[in-house]
PDB file of C-alpha atoms in Angstrom:
ATOM      1  CA  MET A  28       0.000   0.000   0.000  1.00  0.00           C
ATOM      2  CA  ARG A  29       1.341   3.430  -0.983  1.00  0.00           C
ATOM      3  CA  THR A  30       1.291   6.296   1.453  1.00  0.00           C
ATOM      4  CA  ALA A  31       0.575   9.901   0.541  1.00  0.00           C
ATOM      5  CA  SER A  32       4.257  10.743   0.926  1.00  0.00           C
ATOM      6  CA  GLN A  33       5.138   8.148  -1.717  1.00  0.00           C
ATOM      7  CA  ASP A  34       2.586   9.575  -4.153  1.00  0.00           C
ATOM      8  CA  ASP A  35       4.009  13.077  -4.107  1.00  0.00           C
ATOM      9  CA  VAL A  36       7.497  12.195  -5.369  1.00  0.00           C
ATOM     10  CA  CYS A  37       8.725  11.140  -8.806  1.00  0.00           C
ATOM     11  CA  GLU A  38       8.843   7.394  -9.238  1.00  0.00           C
ATOM     12  CA  ILE A  39      11.867   7.630 -11.511  1.00  0.00           C
ATOM     13  CA  PRO A  40      14.737  10.100 -11.373  1.00  0.00           C
ATOM     14  CA  CYS A  41      14.448  12.589 -14.203  1.00  0.00           C
ATOM     15  CA  VAL A  42      15.449  16.181 -14.714  1.00  0.00           C
ATOM     16  CA  HIS A  43      14.060  18.480 -17.384  1.00  0.00           C
ATOM     17  CA  PRO A  44      17.083  20.740 -18.066  1.00  0.00           C
ATOM     18  CA  GLU A  45      15.146  23.320 -20.093  1.00  0.00           C
ATOM     19  CA  ALA A  46      12.529  23.758 -17.369  1.00  0.00           C
ATOM     20  CA  VAL A  47      15.221  23.960 -14.685  1.00  0.00           C
ATOM     21  CA  ALA A  48      17.097  26.627 -16.676  1.00  0.00           C
ATOM     22  CA  ARG A  49      13.937  28.717 -17.271  1.00  0.00           C
ATOM     23  CA  VAL A  50      12.954  28.627 -13.616  1.00  0.00           C
ATOM     24  CA  ARG A  51      16.467  29.384 -12.350  1.00  0.00           C
ATOM     25  CA  ALA A  52      16.627  32.397 -14.680  1.00  0.00           C
ATOM     26  CA  ALA A  53      13.290  33.672 -13.352  1.00  0.00           C
ATOM     27  CA  LEU A  54      14.086  33.277  -9.645  1.00  0.00           C
ATOM     28  CA  PRO A  55      14.813  36.455  -7.671  1.00  0.00           C
ATOM     29  CA  ASP A  56      18.338  36.956  -6.410  1.00  0.00           C
ATOM     30  CA  VAL A  57      19.353  35.895  -2.897  1.00  0.00           C
ATOM     31  CA  GLY A  58      18.956  39.398  -1.432  1.00  0.00           C
ATOM     32  CA  VAL A  59      15.389  39.708  -2.695  1.00  0.00           C
ATOM     33  CA  VAL A  60      14.522  36.267  -1.308  1.00  0.00           C
ATOM     34  CA  GLU A  61      15.982  37.208   2.096  1.00  0.00           C
ATOM     35  CA  ASP A  62      14.091  40.518   2.201  1.00  0.00           C
ATOM     36  CA  ALA A  63      10.831  38.887   1.103  1.00  0.00           C
ATOM     37  CA  THR A  64      11.064  36.194   3.786  1.00  0.00           C
ATOM     38  CA  VAL A  65      11.736  38.833   6.449  1.00  0.00           C
ATOM     39  CA  LEU A  66       8.659  40.716   5.227  1.00  0.00           C
ATOM     40  CA  LEU A  67       6.520  37.589   5.440  1.00  0.00           C
ATOM     41  CA  LYS A  68       7.794  36.859   8.954  1.00  0.00           C
ATOM     42  CA  VAL A  69       6.770  40.358  10.046  1.00  0.00           C
ATOM     43  CA  ILE A  70       3.305  39.886   8.571  1.00  0.00           C
ATOM     44  CA  ALA A  71       2.989  36.398  10.122  1.00  0.00           C
ATOM     45  CA  ASP A  72       2.503  37.764  13.650  1.00  0.00           C
ATOM     46  CA  PRO A  73      -1.257  37.571  14.489  1.00  0.00           C
ATOM     47  CA  THR A  74      -1.405  41.030  16.112  1.00  0.00           C
ATOM     48  CA  ARG A  75       0.423  42.688  13.239  1.00  0.00           C
ATOM     49  CA  PHE A  76      -1.724  40.808  10.724  1.00  0.00           C
ATOM     50  CA  ARG A  77      -4.892  42.052  12.473  1.00  0.00           C
ATOM     51  CA  ILE A  78      -3.548  45.623  12.324  1.00  0.00           C
ATOM     52  CA  LEU A  79      -2.724  45.251   8.633  1.00  0.00           C
ATOM     53  CA  THR A  80      -6.121  43.699   7.931  1.00  0.00           C
ATOM     54  CA  ALA A  81      -7.852  46.598   9.697  1.00  0.00           C
ATOM     55  CA  LEU A  82      -5.818  49.083   7.667  1.00  0.00           C
ATOM     56  CA  ASN A  83      -6.744  47.186   4.515  1.00  0.00           C
ATOM     57  CA  VAL A  84     -10.312  48.335   5.208  1.00  0.00           C
ATOM     58  CA  GLU A  85      -9.514  51.978   5.909  1.00  0.00           C
ATOM     59  CA  GLU A  86      -7.095  54.463   7.398  1.00  0.00           C
ATOM     60  CA  LEU A  87      -7.234  54.556  11.218  1.00  0.00           C
ATOM     61  CA  CYS A  88      -5.610  56.435  14.054  1.00  0.00           C
ATOM     62  CA  VAL A  89      -3.721  54.636  16.835  1.00  0.00           C
ATOM     63  CA  CYS A  90      -6.677  54.915  19.251  1.00  0.00           C
ATOM     64  CA  ASP A  91      -9.062  53.398  16.704  1.00  0.00           C
ATOM     65  CA  LEU A  92      -6.609  50.618  15.868  1.00  0.00           C
ATOM     66  CA  ALA A  93      -6.275  49.781  19.570  1.00  0.00           C
ATOM     67  CA  ALA A  94     -10.075  49.534  19.853  1.00  0.00           C
ATOM     68  CA  VAL A  95     -10.361  47.388  16.719  1.00  0.00           C
ATOM     69  CA  VAL A  96      -7.508  45.011  17.543  1.00  0.00           C
ATOM     70  CA  GLY A  97      -8.203  44.864  21.281  1.00  0.00           C
ATOM     71  CA  ILE A  98      -4.773  45.819  22.614  1.00  0.00           C
ATOM     72  CA  SER A  99      -3.383  48.941  24.292  1.00  0.00           C
ATOM     73  CA  GLU A 100      -2.452  52.059  22.347  1.00  0.00           C
ATOM     74  CA  SER A 101       1.117  51.562  23.520  1.00  0.00           C
ATOM     75  CA  ALA A 102       1.183  48.028  22.078  1.00  0.00           C
ATOM     76  CA  VAL A 103      -0.334  49.272  18.806  1.00  0.00           C
ATOM     77  CA  SER A 104       2.289  52.031  18.594  1.00  0.00           C
ATOM     78  CA  HIS A 105       5.055  49.492  19.131  1.00  0.00           C
ATOM     79  CA  GLN A 106       3.701  47.273  16.337  1.00  0.00           C
ATOM     80  CA  LEU A 107       3.223  50.249  14.020  1.00  0.00           C
ATOM     81  CA  ARG A 108       6.865  51.288  14.494  1.00  0.00           C
ATOM     82  CA  LEU A 109       7.924  47.820  13.373  1.00  0.00           C
ATOM     83  CA  LEU A 110       5.502  47.852  10.440  1.00  0.00           C
ATOM     84  CA  ARG A 111       6.776  51.293   9.384  1.00  0.00           C
ATOM     85  CA  ALA A 112      10.390  50.105   9.632  1.00  0.00           C
ATOM     86  CA  HIS A 113       9.533  47.297   7.189  1.00  0.00           C
ATOM     87  CA  ARG A 114       7.716  49.696   4.855  1.00  0.00           C
ATOM     88  CA  LEU A 115       4.303  48.116   5.327  1.00  0.00           C
ATOM     89  CA  VAL A 116       2.460  51.145   6.697  1.00  0.00           C
ATOM     90  CA  THR A 117       2.749  54.900   6.534  1.00  0.00           C
ATOM     91  CA  PHE A 118       0.998  57.708   8.357  1.00  0.00           C
ATOM     92  CA  ARG A 119      -0.098  61.295   8.087  1.00  0.00           C
ATOM     93  CA  LYS A 120      -0.615  63.781  10.888  1.00  0.00           C
ATOM     94  CA  GLU A 121      -3.780  65.784  11.226  1.00  0.00           C
ATOM     95  CA  GLY A 122      -3.175  68.113  14.120  1.00  0.00           C
ATOM     96  CA  ARG A 123      -2.095  65.882  16.978  1.00  0.00           C
ATOM     97  CA  ILE A 124      -3.594  62.691  15.540  1.00  0.00           C
ATOM     98  CA  ALA A 125      -1.602  60.214  13.429  1.00  0.00           C
ATOM     99  CA  TYR A 126      -3.641  58.310  10.845  1.00  0.00           C
ATOM    100  CA  TYR A 127      -2.116  55.088   9.535  1.00  0.00           C
ATOM    101  CA  ARG A 128      -2.687  53.320   6.250  1.00  0.00           C
ATOM    102  CA  LEU A 129      -1.046  50.534   4.270  1.00  0.00           C
ATOM    103  CA  LEU A 130       1.947  51.837   2.348  1.00  0.00           C
ATOM    104  CA  ASP A 131       0.844  50.817  -1.136  1.00  0.00           C
ATOM    105  CA  GLN A 132      -1.314  48.577  -3.296  1.00  0.00           C
ATOM    106  CA  HIS A 133       1.202  45.708  -3.035  1.00  0.00           C
ATOM    107  CA  ILE A 134       0.513  45.427   0.688  1.00  0.00           C
ATOM    108  CA  ASN A 135      -3.250  45.775   0.170  1.00  0.00           C
ATOM    109  CA  GLY A 136      -3.104  42.931  -2.344  1.00  0.00           C
ATOM    110  CA  LEU A 137      -0.915  40.753  -0.148  1.00  0.00           C
ATOM    111  CA  ILE A 138      -3.212  41.072   2.874  1.00  0.00           C
ATOM    112  CA  GLY A 139      -6.375  40.710   0.793  1.00  0.00           C
ATOM    113  CA  SER A 140      -5.027  37.664  -1.039  1.00  0.00           C
ATOM    114  CA  ALA A 141      -3.985  35.939   2.182  1.00  0.00           C
ATOM    115  CA  VAL A 142      -7.441  36.414   3.694  1.00  0.00           C
ATOM    116  CA  ASP A 143      -9.212  35.367   0.485  1.00  0.00           C
ATOM    117  CA  HIS A 144      -7.052  32.259   0.173  1.00  0.00           C
ATOM    118  CA  VAL A 145      -7.845  31.098   3.702  1.00  0.00           C
ATOM    119  CA  ARG A 146     -11.566  31.768   3.264  1.00  0.00           C
ATOM    120  CA  GLU A 147     -11.783  29.558   0.128  1.00  0.00           C
TER     121      GLU A 147
END
C-alpha cells in the first residue's frame, strides 16, 4: 500500500534541463529572497496581521486601531513602528492625531489575497 508521501514524489529520477534553466533564470536573487522572507515573517505575527487587515479596510488612528484590535495604544504604537520600519504602513498627521494606512497597493493585495485564500 502506498502512502501519501510516496505519491508526491517522482517514481523515476528525471530532470528536465530546459525547465530547470527557465525557472532558475526567473528566480529572484538571494537578497530579494531574504528581504521577502523577512517581510513575510513580520506579517505572520497575528497582532500585526490584524492591524494590517484593519488598515486594509480603511485608514485609522492609533486609538481606533487599539479599539479594533483589542490591545493597548502603547502596544499598537510598538507594532506600528515595526511595520513602518519594514515599509508596510505609513501615516499622516492631522493636528495631533496620526492616521495610519497601508503603504501601497502591493501590501493591500498581499493582505487581501492571504485572507481570500484562507476563506476559500
